[in-house]
PDB file of C-alpha atoms in Angstrom:
ATOM      1  CA  MET Z   1       2.144  21.876 -10.434  1.00  0.00           C
ATOM      2  CA  VAL Z   2      -1.553  21.079 -10.157  1.00  0.00           C
ATOM      3  CA  ALA Z   3      -2.173  17.556 -11.425  1.00  0.00           C
ATOM      4  CA  VAL Z   4      -4.639  16.759 -14.180  1.00  0.00           C
ATOM      5  CA  LEU Z   5      -5.918  13.349 -15.220  1.00  0.00           C
ATOM      6  CA  PRO Z   6      -3.133  10.780 -14.709  1.00  0.00           C
ATOM      7  CA  ARG Z   7      -1.706   9.494 -17.949  1.00  0.00           C
ATOM      8  CA  HIS Z   8      -0.615   6.189 -16.397  1.00  0.00           C
ATOM      9  CA  VAL Z   9      -2.491   4.509 -13.544  1.00  0.00           C
ATOM     10  CA  ALA Z  10      -1.278   1.314 -11.885  1.00  0.00           C
ATOM     11  CA  CYS Z  11      -3.318  -0.839  -9.502  1.00  0.00           C
ATOM     12  CA  VAL Z  12      -2.095  -3.309  -6.910  1.00  0.00           C
ATOM     13  CA  MET Z  13      -5.194  -5.479  -6.687  1.00  0.00           C
ATOM     14  CA  ASP Z  14      -4.972  -6.465  -3.036  1.00  0.00           C
ATOM     15  CA  GLY Z  15      -7.482  -8.081  -0.702  1.00  0.00           C
ATOM     16  CA  ASN Z  16      -9.089 -10.946  -2.629  1.00  0.00           C
ATOM     17  CA  GLY Z  17      -8.226 -13.545  -0.011  1.00  0.00           C
ATOM     18  CA  ARG Z  18      -9.342 -11.420   2.942  1.00  0.00           C
ATOM     19  CA  TRP Z  19     -12.595 -10.568   1.163  1.00  0.00           C
ATOM     20  CA  ALA Z  20     -13.344 -14.271   0.780  1.00  0.00           C
ATOM     21  CA  GLU Z  21     -12.321 -15.179   4.322  1.00  0.00           C
ATOM     22  CA  ARG Z  22     -14.613 -12.517   5.807  1.00  0.00           C
ATOM     23  CA  LYS Z  23     -17.493 -14.083   3.919  1.00  0.00           C
ATOM     24  CA  GLY Z  24     -16.597 -17.647   4.879  1.00  0.00           C
ATOM     25  CA  LEU Z  25     -15.545 -18.485   1.321  1.00  0.00           C
ATOM     26  CA  THR Z  26     -12.401 -19.970  -0.169  1.00  0.00           C
ATOM     27  CA  ARG Z  27      -9.587 -17.680  -1.280  1.00  0.00           C
ATOM     28  CA  THR Z  28     -10.125 -18.783  -4.865  1.00  0.00           C
ATOM     29  CA  GLU Z  29     -13.686 -17.460  -4.706  1.00  0.00           C
ATOM     30  CA  GLY Z  30     -12.251 -14.053  -3.861  1.00  0.00           C
ATOM     31  CA  HIS Z  31     -10.060 -14.187  -6.956  1.00  0.00           C
ATOM     32  CA  ARG Z  32     -13.030 -15.204  -9.082  1.00  0.00           C
ATOM     33  CA  VAL Z  33     -15.257 -12.341  -7.907  1.00  0.00           C
ATOM     34  CA  ALA Z  34     -12.391  -9.892  -8.430  1.00  0.00           C
ATOM     35  CA  GLU Z  35     -12.842 -10.206 -12.184  1.00  0.00           C
ATOM     36  CA  GLY Z  36     -15.742  -7.760 -11.965  1.00  0.00           C
ATOM     37  CA  SER Z  37     -13.516  -5.100 -10.413  1.00  0.00           C
ATOM     38  CA  VAL Z  38     -10.889  -5.637 -13.101  1.00  0.00           C
ATOM     39  CA  ILE Z  39     -13.427  -5.006 -15.861  1.00  0.00           C
ATOM     40  CA  ASP Z  40     -14.890  -1.984 -14.022  1.00  0.00           C
ATOM     41  CA  VAL Z  41     -11.478  -0.344 -13.721  1.00  0.00           C
ATOM     42  CA  ILE Z  42     -10.563  -1.077 -17.342  1.00  0.00           C
ATOM     43  CA  GLU Z  43     -13.851   0.294 -18.677  1.00  0.00           C
ATOM     44  CA  THR Z  44     -13.731   3.373 -16.429  1.00  0.00           C
ATOM     45  CA  SER Z  45     -10.138   4.101 -17.455  1.00  0.00           C
ATOM     46  CA  HIS Z  46     -11.169   3.811 -21.090  1.00  0.00           C
ATOM     47  CA  ALA Z  47     -14.169   6.100 -20.591  1.00  0.00           C
ATOM     48  CA  CYS Z  48     -12.218   8.730 -18.632  1.00  0.00           C
ATOM     49  CA  GLY Z  49      -9.343   8.944 -21.088  1.00  0.00           C
ATOM     50  CA  VAL Z  50      -6.587   7.282 -19.064  1.00  0.00           C
ATOM     51  CA  GLU Z  51      -3.984   6.346 -21.687  1.00  0.00           C
ATOM     52  CA  TRP Z  52      -2.076   3.653 -19.789  1.00  0.00           C
ATOM     53  CA  LEU Z  53      -3.386   1.225 -17.169  1.00  0.00           C
ATOM     54  CA  THR Z  54      -1.251  -1.416 -15.454  1.00  0.00           C
ATOM     55  CA  LEU Z  55      -2.751  -4.131 -13.245  1.00  0.00           C
ATOM     56  CA  TYR Z  56      -0.594  -6.179 -10.882  1.00  0.00           C
ATOM     57  CA  ALA Z  57      -2.053  -9.647 -11.397  1.00  0.00           C
ATOM     58  CA  PHE Z  58       0.691 -12.070 -10.344  1.00  0.00           C
ATOM     59  CA  SER Z  59       4.109 -11.374  -8.861  1.00  0.00           C
ATOM     60  CA  THR Z  60       7.286 -13.425  -8.975  1.00  0.00           C
ATOM     61  CA  GLU Z  61       6.735 -14.001  -5.242  1.00  0.00           C
ATOM     62  CA  ASN Z  62       3.232 -15.403  -5.803  1.00  0.00           C
ATOM     63  CA  TRP Z  63       4.747 -18.678  -6.995  1.00  0.00           C
ATOM     64  CA  THR Z  64       5.279 -19.507  -3.313  1.00  0.00           C
ATOM     65  CA  ARG Z  65       1.524 -19.710  -2.695  1.00  0.00           C
ATOM     66  CA  PRO Z  66      -0.160 -23.124  -2.396  1.00  0.00           C
ATOM     67  CA  ASP Z  67      -0.091 -25.099  -5.636  1.00  0.00           C
ATOM     68  CA  ASP Z  68      -3.868 -25.304  -5.909  1.00  0.00           C
ATOM     69  CA  GLU Z  69      -4.240 -21.516  -5.591  1.00  0.00           C
ATOM     70  CA  VAL Z  70      -1.537 -20.882  -8.194  1.00  0.00           C
ATOM     71  CA  ALA Z  71      -3.188 -23.363 -10.567  1.00  0.00           C
ATOM     72  CA  PHE Z  72      -6.546 -21.661 -10.060  1.00  0.00           C
ATOM     73  CA  LEU Z  73      -5.045 -18.254 -10.808  1.00  0.00           C
ATOM     74  CA  MET Z  74      -3.525 -19.552 -14.027  1.00  0.00           C
ATOM     75  CA  ARG Z  75      -6.899 -20.945 -15.129  1.00  0.00           C
ATOM     76  CA  LEU Z  76      -8.668 -17.735 -14.113  1.00  0.00           C
ATOM     77  CA  VAL Z  77      -6.295 -15.528 -16.105  1.00  0.00           C
ATOM     78  CA  GLN Z  78      -6.732 -17.761 -19.142  1.00  0.00           C
ATOM     79  CA  ARG Z  79     -10.522 -17.806 -18.874  1.00  0.00           C
ATOM     80  CA  THR Z  80     -10.638 -14.028 -18.411  1.00  0.00           C
ATOM     81  CA  LEU Z  81      -8.428 -13.473 -21.456  1.00  0.00           C
ATOM     82  CA  ARG Z  82     -10.553 -15.675 -23.672  1.00  0.00           C
ATOM     83  CA  LYS Z  83     -13.759 -14.072 -22.409  1.00  0.00           C
ATOM     84  CA  HIS Z  84     -12.768 -10.423 -22.742  1.00  0.00           C
ATOM     85  CA  ALA Z  85     -10.187 -10.333 -25.557  1.00  0.00           C
ATOM     86  CA  PRO Z  86     -12.774  -9.560 -28.275  1.00  0.00           C
ATOM     87  CA  SER Z  87     -14.314  -6.632 -26.375  1.00  0.00           C
ATOM     88  CA  LEU Z  88     -10.915  -5.199 -25.450  1.00  0.00           C
ATOM     89  CA  HIS Z  89      -9.921  -5.313 -29.098  1.00  0.00           C
ATOM     90  CA  LEU Z  90     -13.163  -3.663 -30.229  1.00  0.00           C
ATOM     91  CA  ARG Z  91     -12.552  -0.829 -27.768  1.00  0.00           C
ATOM     92  CA  GLY Z  92      -9.150  -0.162 -29.305  1.00  0.00           C
ATOM     93  CA  ILE Z  93      -7.235  -1.316 -26.218  1.00  0.00           C
ATOM     94  CA  ARG Z  94      -3.710  -2.609 -26.723  1.00  0.00           C
ATOM     95  CA  CYS Z  95      -2.863  -5.449 -24.323  1.00  0.00           C
ATOM     96  CA  ARG Z  96       0.585  -6.229 -22.992  1.00  0.00           C
ATOM     97  CA  PHE Z  97       1.994  -8.572 -20.356  1.00  0.00           C
ATOM     98  CA  LEU Z  98       4.874  -7.406 -18.184  1.00  0.00           C
ATOM     99  CA  GLY Z  99       7.036 -10.381 -17.208  1.00  0.00           C
ATOM    100  CA  GLY Z 100       5.511 -13.760 -17.887  1.00  0.00           C
ATOM    101  CA  ASP Z 101       8.370 -15.974 -19.050  1.00  0.00           C
ATOM    102  CA  ASP Z 102       8.540 -18.448 -16.154  1.00  0.00           C
ATOM    103  CA  ARG Z 103       8.544 -22.060 -17.306  1.00  0.00           C
ATOM    104  CA  ARG Z 104       5.784 -22.859 -14.818  1.00  0.00           C
ATOM    105  CA  ILE Z 105       3.259 -20.836 -16.822  1.00  0.00           C
ATOM    106  CA  PRO Z 106       1.061 -23.356 -18.671  1.00  0.00           C
ATOM    107  CA  SER Z 107       1.895 -23.494 -22.378  1.00  0.00           C
ATOM    108  CA  SER Z 108      -1.751 -22.973 -23.369  1.00  0.00           C
ATOM    109  CA  LEU Z 109      -1.890 -19.779 -21.293  1.00  0.00           C
ATOM    110  CA  ALA Z 110       1.374 -18.575 -22.793  1.00  0.00           C
ATOM    111  CA  ARG Z 111      -0.137 -19.071 -26.261  1.00  0.00           C
ATOM    112  CA  ASP Z 112      -3.284 -17.143 -25.312  1.00  0.00           C
ATOM    113  CA  ILE Z 113      -1.147 -14.309 -23.975  1.00  0.00           C
ATOM    114  CA  ALA Z 114       0.853 -14.170 -27.198  1.00  0.00           C
ATOM    115  CA  GLU Z 115      -2.343 -14.197 -29.253  1.00  0.00           C
ATOM    116  CA  ILE Z 116      -4.038 -11.282 -27.466  1.00  0.00           C
ATOM    117  CA  VAL Z 117      -0.813  -9.266 -27.580  1.00  0.00           C
ATOM    118  CA  GLU Z 118      -0.604  -9.844 -31.327  1.00  0.00           C
ATOM    119  CA  LEU Z 119      -4.336  -9.254 -31.898  1.00  0.00           C
ATOM    120  CA  THR Z 120      -4.336  -5.873 -30.163  1.00  0.00           C
ATOM    121  CA  SER Z 121      -0.837  -4.683 -31.069  1.00  0.00           C
ATOM    122  CA  GLY Z 122      -2.099  -2.021 -33.463  1.00  0.00           C
ATOM    123  CA  ASN Z 123      -4.667  -0.489 -31.106  1.00  0.00           C
ATOM    124  CA  THR Z 124      -4.077   3.064 -29.898  1.00  0.00           C
ATOM    125  CA  ARG Z 125      -7.036   4.049 -27.695  1.00  0.00           C
ATOM    126  CA  MET Z 126      -5.481   2.786 -24.446  1.00  0.00           C
ATOM    127  CA  THR Z 127      -2.695   0.449 -23.358  1.00  0.00           C
ATOM    128  CA  LEU Z 128      -3.588  -2.187 -20.769  1.00  0.00           C
ATOM    129  CA  THR Z 129      -0.542  -3.848 -19.231  1.00  0.00           C
ATOM    130  CA  VAL Z 130      -1.004  -6.913 -17.047  1.00  0.00           C
ATOM    131  CA  ALA Z 131       1.946  -7.358 -14.698  1.00  0.00           C
ATOM    132  CA  PHE Z 132       2.060 -11.142 -14.690  1.00  0.00           C
ATOM    133  CA  ASP Z 133       4.995 -13.052 -13.220  1.00  0.00           C
ATOM    134  CA  HIS Z 134       6.441  -9.586 -12.577  1.00  0.00           C
ATOM    135  CA  GLY Z 135       8.990  -8.395 -10.057  1.00  0.00           C
ATOM    136  CA  GLY Z 136      10.401  -4.885  -9.970  1.00  0.00           C
ATOM    137  CA  ARG Z 137      13.885  -5.927  -8.854  1.00  0.00           C
ATOM    138  CA  ASP Z 138      13.988  -8.693 -11.445  1.00  0.00           C
ATOM    139  CA  ALA Z 139      13.109  -6.181 -14.179  1.00  0.00           C
ATOM    140  CA  ILE Z 140      15.962  -3.877 -13.137  1.00  0.00           C
ATOM    141  CA  VAL Z 141      18.431  -6.780 -13.034  1.00  0.00           C
ATOM    142  CA  ARG Z 142      17.377  -7.890 -16.526  1.00  0.00           C
ATOM    143  CA  ALA Z 143      17.859  -4.364 -17.865  1.00  0.00           C
ATOM    144  CA  ALA Z 144      21.299  -4.122 -16.263  1.00  0.00           C
ATOM    145  CA  ARG Z 145      22.300  -7.474 -17.747  1.00  0.00           C
ATOM    146  CA  ALA Z 146      21.219  -6.237 -21.166  1.00  0.00           C
ATOM    147  CA  LEU Z 147      23.591  -3.271 -20.827  1.00  0.00           C
ATOM    148  CA  VAL Z 148      26.414  -5.632 -19.892  1.00  0.00           C
ATOM    149  CA  ARG Z 149      25.667  -7.904 -22.857  1.00  0.00           C
ATOM    150  CA  ASP Z 150      25.804  -4.891 -25.156  1.00  0.00           C
ATOM    151  CA  GLY Z 151      29.187  -3.916 -23.779  1.00  0.00           C
ATOM    152  CA  VAL Z 152      28.032  -0.462 -22.663  1.00  0.00           C
ATOM    153  CA  PRO Z 153      30.988   1.312 -20.974  1.00  0.00           C
ATOM    154  CA  GLU Z 154      30.592   2.560 -17.410  1.00  0.00           C
ATOM    155  CA  GLU Z 155      30.490   6.233 -18.355  1.00  0.00           C
ATOM    156  CA  ALA Z 156      27.633   5.532 -20.787  1.00  0.00           C
ATOM    157  CA  VAL Z 157      25.400   3.938 -18.152  1.00  0.00           C
ATOM    158  CA  THR Z 158      22.688   6.536 -17.577  1.00  0.00           C
ATOM    159  CA  GLU Z 159      19.093   6.433 -16.432  1.00  0.00           C
ATOM    160  CA  GLU Z 160      18.031   6.770 -20.061  1.00  0.00           C
ATOM    161  CA  ALA Z 161      20.293   3.936 -21.193  1.00  0.00           C
ATOM    162  CA  LEU Z 162      18.996   1.592 -18.481  1.00  0.00           C
ATOM    163  CA  ALA Z 163      15.356   2.531 -19.071  1.00  0.00           C
ATOM    164  CA  ALA Z 164      15.755   1.682 -22.747  1.00  0.00           C
ATOM    165  CA  LYS Z 165      16.491  -1.938 -21.788  1.00  0.00           C
ATOM    166  CA  PHE Z 166      13.240  -2.584 -19.965  1.00  0.00           C
ATOM    167  CA  GLN Z 167      10.692  -4.921 -21.510  1.00  0.00           C
ATOM    168  CA  TYR Z 168       8.495  -2.061 -22.741  1.00  0.00           C
ATOM    169  CA  PRO Z 169      10.721   1.029 -22.868  1.00  0.00           C
ATOM    170  CA  ASP Z 170       7.953   3.170 -24.347  1.00  0.00           C
ATOM    171  CA  THR Z 171       5.881   2.836 -21.163  1.00  0.00           C
ATOM    172  CA  PRO Z 172       5.676   6.222 -19.418  1.00  0.00           C
ATOM    173  CA  ASP Z 173       6.377   6.535 -15.719  1.00  0.00           C
ATOM    174  CA  VAL Z 174       3.424   5.761 -13.476  1.00  0.00           C
ATOM    175  CA  ASP Z 175       1.536   8.854 -12.305  1.00  0.00           C
ATOM    176  CA  LEU Z 176      -0.823   7.199  -9.825  1.00  0.00           C
ATOM    177  CA  VAL Z 177      -0.612   3.907  -7.941  1.00  0.00           C
ATOM    178  CA  ILE Z 178      -3.746   2.624  -6.223  1.00  0.00           C
ATOM    179  CA  ARG Z 179      -3.298  -0.201  -3.733  1.00  0.00           C
ATOM    180  CA  THR Z 180      -6.567  -1.492  -2.357  1.00  0.00           C
ATOM    181  CA  SER Z 181      -7.246  -3.101   1.046  1.00  0.00           C
ATOM    182  CA  GLY Z 182      -5.447  -0.408   3.062  1.00  0.00           C
ATOM    183  CA  GLU Z 183      -2.070  -2.158   2.996  1.00  0.00           C
ATOM    184  CA  GLN Z 184       0.734   0.347   2.437  1.00  0.00           C
ATOM    185  CA  ARG Z 185       3.533  -1.576   0.747  1.00  0.00           C
ATOM    186  CA  VAL Z 186       5.258  -1.319  -2.629  1.00  0.00           C
ATOM    187  CA  SER Z 187       5.493  -5.138  -2.981  1.00  0.00           C
ATOM    188  CA  ASN Z 188       8.242  -5.085  -5.601  1.00  0.00           C
ATOM    189  CA  PHE Z 189       5.932  -3.470  -8.163  1.00  0.00           C
ATOM    190  CA  MET Z 190       7.420  -1.552 -11.111  1.00  0.00           C
ATOM    191  CA  LEU Z 191      10.125  -0.120  -8.870  1.00  0.00           C
ATOM    192  CA  TRP Z 192      11.709   1.934 -11.647  1.00  0.00           C
ATOM    193  CA  GLN Z 193       8.487   3.341 -13.089  1.00  0.00           C
ATOM    194  CA  VAL Z 194       6.837   4.392  -9.779  1.00  0.00           C
ATOM    195  CA  ALA Z 195       9.737   6.556  -8.610  1.00  0.00           C
ATOM    196  CA  TYR Z 196       7.641   9.751  -8.588  1.00  0.00           C
ATOM    197  CA  ALA Z 197       4.132   8.306  -8.550  1.00  0.00           C
ATOM    198  CA  GLU Z 198       1.364   9.516  -6.309  1.00  0.00           C
ATOM    199  CA  TRP Z 199       0.088   6.710  -4.057  1.00  0.00           C
ATOM    200  CA  MET Z 200      -3.388   6.042  -2.689  1.00  0.00           C
ATOM    201  CA  PHE Z 201      -4.381   3.311  -0.259  1.00  0.00           C
ATOM    202  CA  PRO Z 202      -8.169   2.973  -0.168  1.00  0.00           C
ATOM    203  CA  PRO Z 203      -9.274   0.517   2.563  1.00  0.00           C
ATOM    204  CA  THR Z 204     -11.696  -1.245   0.202  1.00  0.00           C
ATOM    205  CA  LEU Z 205     -10.792  -4.824  -0.634  1.00  0.00           C
ATOM    206  CA  TRP Z 206     -10.269  -5.332  -4.355  1.00  0.00           C
ATOM    207  CA  PRO Z 207     -13.464  -7.354  -5.072  1.00  0.00           C
ATOM    208  CA  ASP Z 208     -15.486  -4.391  -3.740  1.00  0.00           C
ATOM    209  CA  PHE Z 209     -13.441  -1.731  -5.550  1.00  0.00           C
ATOM    210  CA  ARG Z 210     -15.677  -0.577  -8.385  1.00  0.00           C
ATOM    211  CA  ALA Z 211     -16.076   2.314 -10.795  1.00  0.00           C
ATOM    212  CA  ALA Z 212     -17.323   4.931  -8.311  1.00  0.00           C
ATOM    213  CA  GLU Z 213     -14.393   4.485  -5.935  1.00  0.00           C
ATOM    214  CA  TYR Z 214     -11.920   4.372  -8.804  1.00  0.00           C
ATOM    215  CA  ARG Z 215     -13.305   7.648 -10.141  1.00  0.00           C
ATOM    216  CA  ALA Z 216     -12.911   9.132  -6.653  1.00  0.00           C
ATOM    217  CA  CYS Z 217      -9.209   8.213  -6.720  1.00  0.00           C
ATOM    218  CA  LEU Z 218      -8.812   9.906 -10.102  1.00  0.00           C
ATOM    219  CA  GLU Z 219     -10.493  13.022  -8.709  1.00  0.00           C
ATOM    220  CA  GLU Z 220      -8.256  13.012  -5.632  1.00  0.00           C
ATOM    221  CA  TYR Z 221      -5.245  12.830  -7.930  1.00  0.00           C
ATOM    222  CA  ARG Z 222      -6.462  15.936  -9.758  1.00  0.00           C
ATOM    223  CA  ARG Z 223      -6.395  17.851  -6.457  1.00  0.00           C
ATOM    224  CA  ARG Z 224      -2.794  17.002  -5.664  1.00  0.00           C
ATOM    225  CA  LYS Z 225       0.249  19.140  -6.499  1.00  0.00           C
ATOM    226  CA  ARG Z 226       3.120  17.185  -8.014  1.00  0.00           C
ATOM    227  CA  ARG Z 227       6.566  18.627  -7.303  1.00  0.00           C
ATOM    228  CA  TYR Z 228       8.959  15.892  -8.531  1.00  0.00           C
ATOM    229  CA  GLY Z 229      11.402  16.774  -5.759  1.00  0.00           C
ATOM    230  CA  GLY Z 230      11.236  20.506  -6.473  1.00  0.00           C
ATOM    231  CA  LEU Z 231       9.045  23.304  -5.158  1.00  0.00           C
ATOM    232  CA  GLY Z 232       5.629  24.308  -6.330  1.00  0.00           C
ATOM    233  CA  ARG Z 233       4.989  27.978  -7.159  1.00  0.00           C
ATOM    234  CA  PHE Z 234       3.446  28.814  -3.791  1.00  0.00           C
ATOM    235  CA  ASP Z 235       6.139  26.906  -1.867  1.00  0.00           C
ATOM    236  CA  ALA Z 236       8.813  28.963  -3.613  1.00  0.00           C
ATOM    237  CA  MET Z 237       6.994  32.199  -2.734  1.00  0.00           C
ATOM    238  CA  GLU Z 238       6.949  31.226   0.940  1.00  0.00           C
ATOM    239  CA  MET Z 239      10.747  30.943   0.919  1.00  0.00           C
ATOM    240  CA  ILE Z 240      11.287  34.458  -0.491  1.00  0.00           C
TER     241      ILE Z 240
END
């Protein structure tokens, strides 16, 4: 099957710290500059017609980073939300946060998250999901626990039943994952939803990853054939 525009794109925004270190700057400066790439990718997705965009902003493992870096990231997320919430809403973008219930999240940030989710809940032009305090294994465990709480019998445990217990069960599977900086790891990101995703690993560090390179990834996706474990038409012909 020849791919068309991906319906759901997910980005692992990797390389902020290395970008800063190469320039003799602090790691936090790399995170700050990365805001421009975030906005570029959101606006380009919106312009190109991508329906779902997920950005991996903070993982459950990121809590192990130095306290001052974690505190900076919390402030940066809050400032970015307050700065861009009005424009996201005007563009018809629905905002969601995947994860985000750790008690270490500042209460003021938690309120801002709840407010932008509520403000944009009726928007239909695009869904922007920020994976924040997210871990793929944790999400699967939570879904499994929900089945147990509901008393679902063993024979009724299916992929569909488990998927229905995820935080946002209406989220379609990811079609394309882009991980910047050249690192080729999954990093516990949306493990259930990326099962059949196409992956790309551009070497560009996230603060330098802008609209032109993002568009190039979308175009590369269009050239790929997605088989979902089966055979494409020409592969089947070769076996005859």
